[in-house]
Coordinates of C-alpha atoms in Angstrom, one line a residue:
M549 CA 20.2 61.5 66.4
K550 CA 20.1 57.8 65.8
A551 CA 22.7 56.1 63.6
N552 CA 21.8 53.1 61.4
L553 CA 24.1 50.7 59.8
R554 CA 23.0 48.9 56.7
V555 CA 24.7 46.1 54.8
G556 CA 24.0 45.6 51.2
M557 CA 25.5 44.1 48.0
S558 CA 25.6 45.6 44.6
Q559 CA 27.1 44.5 41.3
G560 CA 29.0 46.8 38.9
V561 CA 31.8 47.0 36.5
N562 CA 34.7 49.5 36.8
L563 CA 35.1 51.1 33.4
T564 CA 38.9 51.4 33.4
P565 CA 40.6 53.4 30.7
Q566 CA 41.9 50.1 29.2
L567 CA 38.4 48.7 28.9
L568 CA 37.1 51.9 27.4
Q569 CA 39.9 51.8 24.9
S570 CA 38.9 48.2 24.0
I571 CA 35.3 49.2 23.4
R572 CA 36.4 52.1 21.2
L573 CA 38.6 49.8 19.2
L574 CA 35.6 47.5 18.8
Q575 CA 33.5 50.2 17.1
L576 CA 36.2 51.5 14.8
T577 CA 35.7 51.0 11.0
A578 CA 38.6 49.8 8.8
P579 CA 39.8 53.3 7.9
Q580 CA 39.5 54.6 11.4
L581 CA 41.4 51.6 12.8
E582 CA 44.2 52.2 10.2
L583 CA 44.5 55.8 11.3
E584 CA 44.5 54.8 15.0
L585 CA 47.3 52.3 14.6
R586 CA 49.5 54.6 12.5
Q587 CA 49.1 57.3 15.1
A588 CA 50.0 54.7 17.8
L589 CA 53.2 53.8 15.9
E590 CA 54.3 57.4 15.8
R591 CA 53.4 58.0 19.5
N592 CA 54.7 54.9 21.2
P593 CA 58.4 53.9 20.4
L594 CA 57.8 50.4 21.9
L595 CA 55.5 49.4 19.1
E596 CA 56.7 48.2 15.7
Q597 CA 55.0 47.0 12.5
E598 CA 55.0 43.3 11.8
E599 CA 55.9 42.0 8.4
P600 CA 52.9 40.6 6.5
E601 CA 54.1 37.0 6.9
D602 CA 54.7 37.2 10.6
E603 CA 51.6 36.0 12.4
A604 CA 53.1 34.6 15.6
A605 CA 52.7 37.7 17.6
E606 CA 49.1 38.1 16.5
D607 CA 48.3 34.5 17.5
T608 CA 49.8 35.2 21.0
A609 CA 47.8 38.4 21.3
A610 CA 44.6 36.6 20.3
E611 CA 45.2 34.0 23.1
A612 CA 45.8 36.7 25.6
A613 CA 42.7 38.5 24.4
A614 CA 40.5 35.5 25.0
L615 CA 41.4 35.8 28.7
D616 CA 39.9 39.3 28.8
A617 CA 36.7 38.4 26.8
A618 CA 34.7 37.9 30.0
A619 CA 35.6 41.4 31.3
W620 CA 34.6 42.8 27.9
D621 CA 31.1 41.2 27.9
E622 CA 30.5 42.1 31.6
L623 CA 30.4 45.7 30.6
P624 CA 27.0 47.3 31.2
D625 CA 25.0 47.9 28.1
P626 CA 24.3 51.7 27.8
A627 CA 20.8 52.4 28.9
F628 CA 19.8 53.8 25.6
L629 CA 21.1 50.8 23.7
S630 CA 20.0 48.0 25.8
G631 CA 16.3 49.0 26.3
G632 CA 16.8 48.3 30.0
S633 CA 16.4 50.4 33.1
A634 CA 18.4 53.6 33.3
G635 CA 19.1 53.0 37.0
A636 CA 18.0 54.8 40.0
G637 CA 21.2 56.7 40.4
G638 CA 20.9 58.4 37.1
D639 CA 24.7 58.3 36.6
E640 CA 26.0 59.1 33.2
D641 CA 26.9 56.0 31.2
G642 CA 30.6 55.7 30.5
M643 CA 29.9 54.7 26.9
L644 CA 28.6 58.2 26.2
R645 CA 32.0 59.6 26.9
I646 CA 33.8 57.5 24.2
A647 CA 34.8 59.7 21.3
D648 CA 34.4 58.0 18.0
G649 CA 33.4 58.7 14.4
E650 CA 29.8 59.1 13.4
S651 CA 28.0 55.8 13.1
S652 CA 26.4 54.6 9.9
D653 CA 23.6 53.1 12.0
P654 CA 20.8 55.7 12.1
R655 CA 19.5 54.3 15.4
L656 CA 22.8 54.9 17.2
R657 CA 23.2 58.4 15.7
L658 CA 19.7 59.5 16.7
L659 CA 20.0 58.0 20.2
R660 CA 23.3 59.8 20.8
L661 CA 21.5 63.0 19.8
L662 CA 18.6 62.3 22.1
A663 CA 20.9 61.6 25.0
L664 CA 21.9 65.2 25.0
H665 CA 18.4 66.5 25.9
W666 CA 16.1 63.6 26.8
D667 CA 15.6 62.3 30.3
A668 CA 17.6 59.2 30.8
R669 CA 14.5 57.3 32.0
D670 CA 12.9 57.9 28.5
L671 CA 15.8 56.7 26.4
P672 CA 15.1 52.9 26.8
V673 CA 11.6 53.4 25.5
A674 CA 12.9 55.5 22.6
A675 CA 15.4 52.8 21.8
W676 CA 12.6 50.2 21.9
W677 CA 10.6 52.2 19.4
L678 CA 13.6 52.6 17.1
D679 CA 14.2 48.9 17.2
Q680 CA 10.7 48.5 15.6
C681 CA 11.7 50.7 12.7
D682 CA 13.1 49.7 9.3
D683 CA 16.2 51.3 7.8
R684 CA 14.2 54.2 6.5
G685 CA 12.6 55.0 9.8
Y686 CA 9.1 53.6 9.4
L687 CA 7.5 51.2 11.9
E688 CA 7.7 47.6 10.7
Q689 CA 4.4 46.5 12.2
P690 CA 1.0 48.0 12.7
L691 CA 0.9 50.8 15.3
D692 CA -1.8 49.2 17.5
V693 CA 0.2 45.9 17.7
L694 CA 3.4 47.8 18.7
L695 CA 1.6 49.9 21.3
D696 CA 0.4 46.7 23.0
A697 CA 3.9 45.3 22.8
A698 CA 5.5 48.5 24.2
R699 CA 3.1 48.4 27.2
D700 CA 4.1 44.8 27.9
A701 CA 7.8 45.7 27.6
F702 CA 7.5 48.7 29.9
P703 CA 4.6 48.1 32.3
A704 CA 5.7 50.9 34.5
R705 CA 5.6 53.3 31.6
A706 CA 2.4 51.9 29.9
D707 CA 0.8 55.3 29.9
D708 CA 3.8 57.0 28.3
V709 CA 4.9 54.8 25.5
G710 CA 2.6 56.4 22.9
M711 CA 3.6 59.9 24.0
L712 CA 7.3 59.0 23.7
R713 CA 6.7 57.8 20.1
Q714 CA 5.0 61.1 19.4
R715 CA 8.2 62.8 20.8
L716 CA 10.2 60.8 18.3
L717 CA 7.8 61.6 15.5
H718 CA 8.0 65.3 16.1
G719 CA 11.6 65.5 17.4
D720 CA 15.0 65.9 16.0
W721 CA 14.3 63.8 12.9
P722 CA 10.6 64.7 12.1
G723 CA 8.7 61.6 11.0
M724 CA 10.9 59.1 12.8
A725 CA 8.9 56.0 14.0
A726 CA 6.0 57.0 11.6
A727 CA 3.4 54.4 10.9
D728 CA 3.2 55.4 7.2
P729 CA 4.4 58.0 4.7
A730 CA 1.4 60.3 5.4
E731 CA 2.3 60.5 9.1
C732 CA 6.0 61.1 8.2
L733 CA 5.2 63.9 5.8
A734 CA 2.7 65.4 8.3
A735 CA 5.3 65.5 11.0
Q736 CA 7.8 67.3 8.7
L737 CA 5.1 69.8 7.7
R738 CA 4.3 70.5 11.3
A739 CA 8.0 71.5 11.8
L740 CA 7.7 74.2 9.1
P741 CA 6.6 77.8 9.8
A742 CA 2.8 78.1 9.8
D743 CA 1.2 79.8 6.8
A744 CA -1.6 79.1 4.3
T745 CA 0.5 77.0 2.0
R746 CA 1.6 74.7 4.9
D747 CA -2.1 74.3 6.0
L748 CA -3.1 73.3 2.5
A749 CA -0.2 70.9 2.3
R750 CA -1.2 69.3 5.6
R751 CA -4.8 68.8 4.2
I752 CA -3.4 67.2 1.1
V753 CA -1.2 64.8 3.0
A754 CA -4.0 63.9 5.4
G755 CA -6.7 63.1 2.9
H756 CA -5.4 63.1 -0.7
L757 CA -2.0 61.4 -0.8
D758 CA -3.2 59.2 -3.6
L759 CA -3.9 62.2 -5.8
L760 CA -0.6 63.7 -4.8
A761 CA 1.2 60.6 -6.1
T762 CA -0.2 61.2 -9.5
H763 CA 0.9 64.9 -9.5
D764 CA -2.6 65.9 -10.7
A765 CA -2.9 69.5 -9.5
G766 CA -6.3 69.9 -11.2
R767 CA -7.9 67.0 -9.3
L768 CA -6.3 68.1 -6.1
A769 CA -7.7 71.6 -6.6
A770 CA -11.2 70.1 -7.1
A771 CA -10.8 67.9 -4.1
T772 CA -9.6 70.6 -1.7
G773 CA -11.6 73.5 -3.1
A774 CA -8.4 75.6 -3.3
P775 CA -7.1 77.6 -6.2
I776 CA -4.8 75.6 -8.5
D777 CA -1.8 78.0 -8.0
D778 CA -2.1 77.4 -4.2
V779 CA -2.3 73.7 -4.8
R780 CA 0.8 73.8 -6.9
A781 CA 2.7 75.7 -4.2
A782 CA 1.5 73.2 -1.6
M783 CA 2.6 70.3 -3.8
A784 CA 6.0 71.9 -4.2
M785 CA 6.3 72.2 -0.4
I786 CA 5.4 68.5 0.1
L787 CA 7.7 67.3 -2.7
A788 CA 10.6 69.2 -1.0
L789 CA 10.2 67.0 2.1
R790 CA 12.2 63.8 2.7
P791 CA 10.4 60.7 1.6
H792 CA 11.5 59.0 4.7
P793 CA 12.7 60.3 8.1
V794 CA 16.1 58.8 8.5
Q795 CA 18.8 61.4 7.9
A796 CA 22.0 60.2 6.2
P797 CA 25.3 61.1 8.0
A798 CA 27.5 63.7 6.5
A799 CA 29.8 61.9 4.1
D800 CA 33.2 62.9 2.8
V801 CA 33.1 63.3 -1.0
H802 CA 36.4 61.3 -1.1
E803 CA 35.1 58.5 1.1
H804 CA 35.4 55.0 -0.2
I805 CA 34.4 51.7 1.3
V806 CA 37.1 49.5 2.7
P807 CA 35.6 46.0 3.5
D808 CA 36.5 44.7 7.0
V809 CA 35.7 41.1 6.1
V810 CA 36.1 39.2 2.8
V811 CA 34.0 36.2 1.9
R812 CA 34.6 33.8 -0.9
H813 CA 33.2 30.4 -2.0
A814 CA 35.9 27.8 -2.5
G815 CA 36.0 24.0 -2.1
G816 CA 32.3 23.8 -1.7
A817 CA 32.3 26.0 1.4
W818 CA 32.2 29.7 2.3
R819 CA 35.6 31.0 3.5
V820 CA 35.6 34.1 5.8
A821 CA 38.7 36.2 6.5
L822 CA 39.5 39.6 7.8
N823 CA 40.8 42.2 5.3
R824 CA 44.5 42.6 6.3
R825 CA 45.2 45.3 3.8
G826 CA 45.5 48.9 5.0
A827 CA 45.8 48.7 8.7
P828 CA 49.3 47.9 9.9
Q829 CA 49.9 44.8 12.1
L830 CA 51.5 46.0 15.4
R831 CA 53.5 44.2 18.0
I832 CA 55.7 45.2 20.9
A833 CA 59.4 45.4 20.0
A834 CA 60.9 42.3 21.6
H835 CA 64.2 44.0 22.6
C836 CA 62.3 46.8 24.3
E837 CA 60.2 44.4 26.3
R838 CA 63.2 42.5 27.4
A839 CA 65.1 45.7 28.4
L840 CA 62.1 46.8 30.5
A841 CA 61.6 43.5 32.2
G842 CA 63.1 44.6 35.5
S843 CA 63.0 48.3 35.0
Q844 CA 61.3 50.7 37.4
H845 CA 61.2 53.6 35.0
T846 CA 57.6 54.8 35.4
A847 CA 57.3 56.6 32.0
L848 CA 58.6 53.6 30.0
R849 CA 56.6 51.1 32.0
G850 CA 53.5 53.2 31.2
L851 CA 54.3 53.1 27.5
L852 CA 54.8 49.3 27.7
E853 CA 51.4 48.8 29.4
E854 CA 49.8 51.1 26.8
A855 CA 51.3 49.1 24.0
R856 CA 50.2 45.8 25.5
W857 CA 46.6 47.0 25.9
L858 CA 46.5 48.3 22.3
V859 CA 47.8 45.0 20.8
R860 CA 45.5 43.0 23.0
G861 CA 42.5 45.3 22.2
V862 CA 43.1 45.0 18.5
A863 CA 43.3 41.2 18.8
M864 CA 40.0 41.2 20.7
R865 CA 38.3 43.4 18.1
N866 CA 39.6 41.2 15.2
D867 CA 38.6 37.9 16.9
T868 CA 35.1 39.2 17.7
L869 CA 34.6 40.6 14.2
L870 CA 35.8 37.3 12.6
R871 CA 33.6 35.1 14.8
T872 CA 30.6 37.3 14.2
A873 CA 31.1 37.3 10.4
Q874 CA 31.5 33.5 10.4
V875 CA 28.2 33.1 12.2
L876 CA 26.5 35.6 9.8
V877 CA 27.9 33.8 6.8
E878 CA 26.9 30.4 8.1
R879 CA 23.3 31.5 8.9
Q880 CA 22.9 33.5 5.7
S881 CA 24.6 31.1 3.3
A882 CA 21.4 30.8 1.3
F883 CA 21.3 34.6 0.9
L884 CA 24.8 34.7 -0.4
A885 CA 24.1 31.9 -2.8
Q886 CA 20.6 32.7 -4.0
G887 CA 20.0 36.4 -3.3
P888 CA 17.8 38.6 -1.1
E889 CA 14.7 36.3 -1.3
A890 CA 16.6 33.6 0.5
I891 CA 17.6 35.7 3.6
V892 CA 16.3 34.2 6.8
P893 CA 15.3 36.0 10.0
L894 CA 18.3 36.7 12.2
T895 CA 18.7 38.9 15.3
L896 CA 21.6 40.3 17.3
R897 CA 20.7 38.0 20.2
E898 CA 21.0 34.9 18.1
V899 CA 24.4 35.8 16.9
A900 CA 25.5 36.8 20.4
D901 CA 24.4 33.5 21.8
A902 CA 26.2 31.6 19.0
I903 CA 29.6 33.1 19.9
G904 CA 29.1 33.5 23.6
V905 CA 29.2 37.3 23.9
H906 CA 26.7 40.0 25.0
E907 CA 24.2 41.3 22.5
S908 CA 25.6 44.8 22.8
T909 CA 29.0 43.5 21.7
I910 CA 27.5 42.3 18.4
S911 CA 25.7 45.7 18.0
R912 CA 29.0 47.5 18.4
I913 CA 31.1 45.2 16.1
V914 CA 28.7 45.3 13.1
S915 CA 28.1 49.0 13.2
G916 CA 29.8 50.6 10.2
K917 CA 31.6 47.4 9.2
Y918 CA 31.4 46.1 5.6
I919 CA 31.7 42.7 4.2
Q920 CA 32.9 41.9 0.6
T921 CA 31.0 39.0 -0.9
P922 CA 30.4 37.6 -4.4
R923 CA 27.1 39.5 -4.3
G924 CA 28.9 42.8 -3.7
T925 CA 30.1 44.8 -0.7
F926 CA 27.6 45.9 1.9
E927 CA 27.2 46.5 5.6
L928 CA 27.3 43.6 8.0
K929 CA 24.0 44.7 9.5
R930 CA 22.3 43.9 6.2
M931 CA 22.7 40.2 7.1
F932 CA 20.3 40.6 10.0
A933 CA 16.6 40.4 9.2
V934 CA 13.4 40.9 11.1
R935 CA 11.0 38.0 11.1
L936 CA 7.7 38.8 9.4
E937 CA 4.9 38.8 12.0
G938 CA 3.1 35.4 12.0
A939 CA 5.5 33.8 9.5
E940 CA 8.9 32.0 9.4
I941 CA 10.3 34.4 6.7
A942 CA 12.2 37.7 6.9
G943 CA 10.5 40.9 5.9
T944 CA 13.6 41.7 3.8
A945 CA 13.0 38.5 1.8
V946 CA 9.3 39.4 1.2
K947 CA 10.4 42.9 0.0
A948 CA 12.7 41.2 -2.5
M949 CA 9.8 39.0 -3.7
V950 CA 7.6 42.1 -4.2
K951 CA 10.4 43.8 -6.3
R952 CA 10.8 40.6 -8.4
L953 CA 7.1 40.4 -9.2
I954 CA 6.9 44.1 -10.1
D955 CA 10.0 43.9 -12.3
A956 CA 8.5 41.0 -14.2
E957 CA 5.0 42.4 -14.6
P958 CA 3.6 43.3 -18.0
A959 CA 4.2 47.0 -18.8
H960 CA 0.6 47.4 -20.1
A961 CA -1.0 45.6 -17.1
P962 CA 1.0 46.4 -13.8
L963 CA 0.1 44.4 -10.8
A964 CA -2.0 46.0 -8.1
D965 CA -1.0 45.6 -4.4
D966 CA -3.8 43.1 -3.7
V967 CA -2.8 41.0 -6.7
I968 CA 0.8 40.9 -5.5
A969 CA -0.4 39.8 -2.1
G970 CA -2.4 37.0 -3.8
L971 CA 0.6 35.8 -5.8
L972 CA 2.7 35.8 -2.7
A973 CA 0.0 33.8 -0.9
R974 CA 0.3 31.1 -3.6
Q975 CA 4.0 30.9 -2.6
G976 CA 3.1 30.4 1.0
V977 CA 3.7 34.0 2.1
R978 CA 0.6 35.6 3.5
I979 CA 0.8 39.3 3.9
A980 CA -1.8 42.1 3.8
R981 CA -2.2 44.5 0.9
R982 CA -1.0 47.4 3.1
T983 CA 2.2 45.5 3.8
V984 CA 2.8 45.1 0.0
A985 CA 2.2 48.9 -0.3
K986 CA 4.7 49.6 2.5
Y987 CA 7.4 47.5 0.9
R988 CA 6.6 49.1 -2.5
D989 CA 7.0 52.6 -0.9
Q990 CA 10.3 51.5 0.6
L991 CA 11.5 50.4 -2.8
A992 CA 10.5 53.8 -4.2
I993 CA 8.1 52.2 -6.6
G994 CA 4.8 53.9 -7.4
P995 CA 1.3 52.3 -7.3
A996 CA 0.0 50.3 -10.3
R997 CA -1.9 53.2 -11.8
A998 CA 1.2 55.4 -11.7
R999 CA 3.4 52.7 -13.2
Q1000 CA 0.8 52.2 -16.0
R1001 CA 0.8 55.9 -16.8
L1002 CA 4.6 55.9 -16.9
A1003 CA 4.6 53.0 -19.3
T1004 CA 2.0 54.6 -21.5
R1005 CA 4.0 57.9 -21.6
Q1006 CA 7.2 56.0 -22.5
A1007 CA 5.5 54.1 -25.2
R1008 CA 4.2 57.3 -26.8
Q1009 CA 7.6 58.9 -26.6
E1010 CA 9.1 55.8 -28.4
C1011 CA 6.4 56.1 -31.1
V1012 CA 7.2 59.8 -31.7

């Protein structure tokens, strides 16, 4: 037997309990953080609640937290969040073991579900596909364009990227990563038990979606050659499906939104501040810290270290949240002042580069966090926007323009999709008719013919 000695170097991060706690604090929403801190007050006698006007301890904790920011950002991004390689060792990512509440980000919720039964090597590709979806679960760009981009992003998996999208499409959330509503509905129908009604429903979705939108059972019966009663049953089955694949998280009926950040316009500038109401401000009791300075009591020293890490972790969370919100408000000031049509393209990476942290840190800090603005209270992630392909404008802004044009159209002569595309082209925004149709579907607005019928029906009812 011959023995070999090999010398090698590898880079890694030790996920200590303290760092895992810091990550968990980063992801907590305002109500979750308040509950966490009140439980800590009851559990650890070395902690005490600050008076609202006492901010000295918080400033000290923030300075100490800055020293640990590098360790925070050196943490490896979970394989299914970063879109990178899962690693040859196949070790379970430490982030998967962090217990926290259900995220409001559908991408994170689905990826956590997929991590239970998907091969770890497939999760980065699944994450990439979900990155290409809008908030409703539809692909943002044409499928052929995305397939080419996926093969470029994962050259070693070039033959598998299309198959993995199909797994998403027919997986835990049927219809996810669908190219259009027809593909979404077809995927949901495929998940139902096979019978004659389902087969007819699949035929209608595949070839007669325009007739389905008019709810005209007679024309559908003529087009499919099926009895009208069977057509009505198939229509009822289709209408019972979800219009989009994203499944909303189970919500508490008593749940109310507590903004994490408050924005106001004063003195000609936007002011950003954390919402200090609700969550208690904690600090370590000074007399306890002095008493334990030279103590060797193991249990009490452990409580002191736990208290220090909690105070420091909360300061890190608050500092990261505030800096992220400040960048978002600065970049999207036009959106706050003028409305959705003024939103500009903005990505996680751009914000991460602006404040000097990892992209995954921004992903965690904006998930489930709300910002209160003069335009209302909404999730921080709404201030990110995908750039429209081949243009310097965000898809969200174009969607708002489509809605404005439809809202202002004459009731007796609604605008067709190609007409809307032409009007937008005059404003310097060139998009295809099918893109207008996609945004219109996302806004739950029917086609021009359906809107005209609705307007005619309403006019007749007014006359009666």
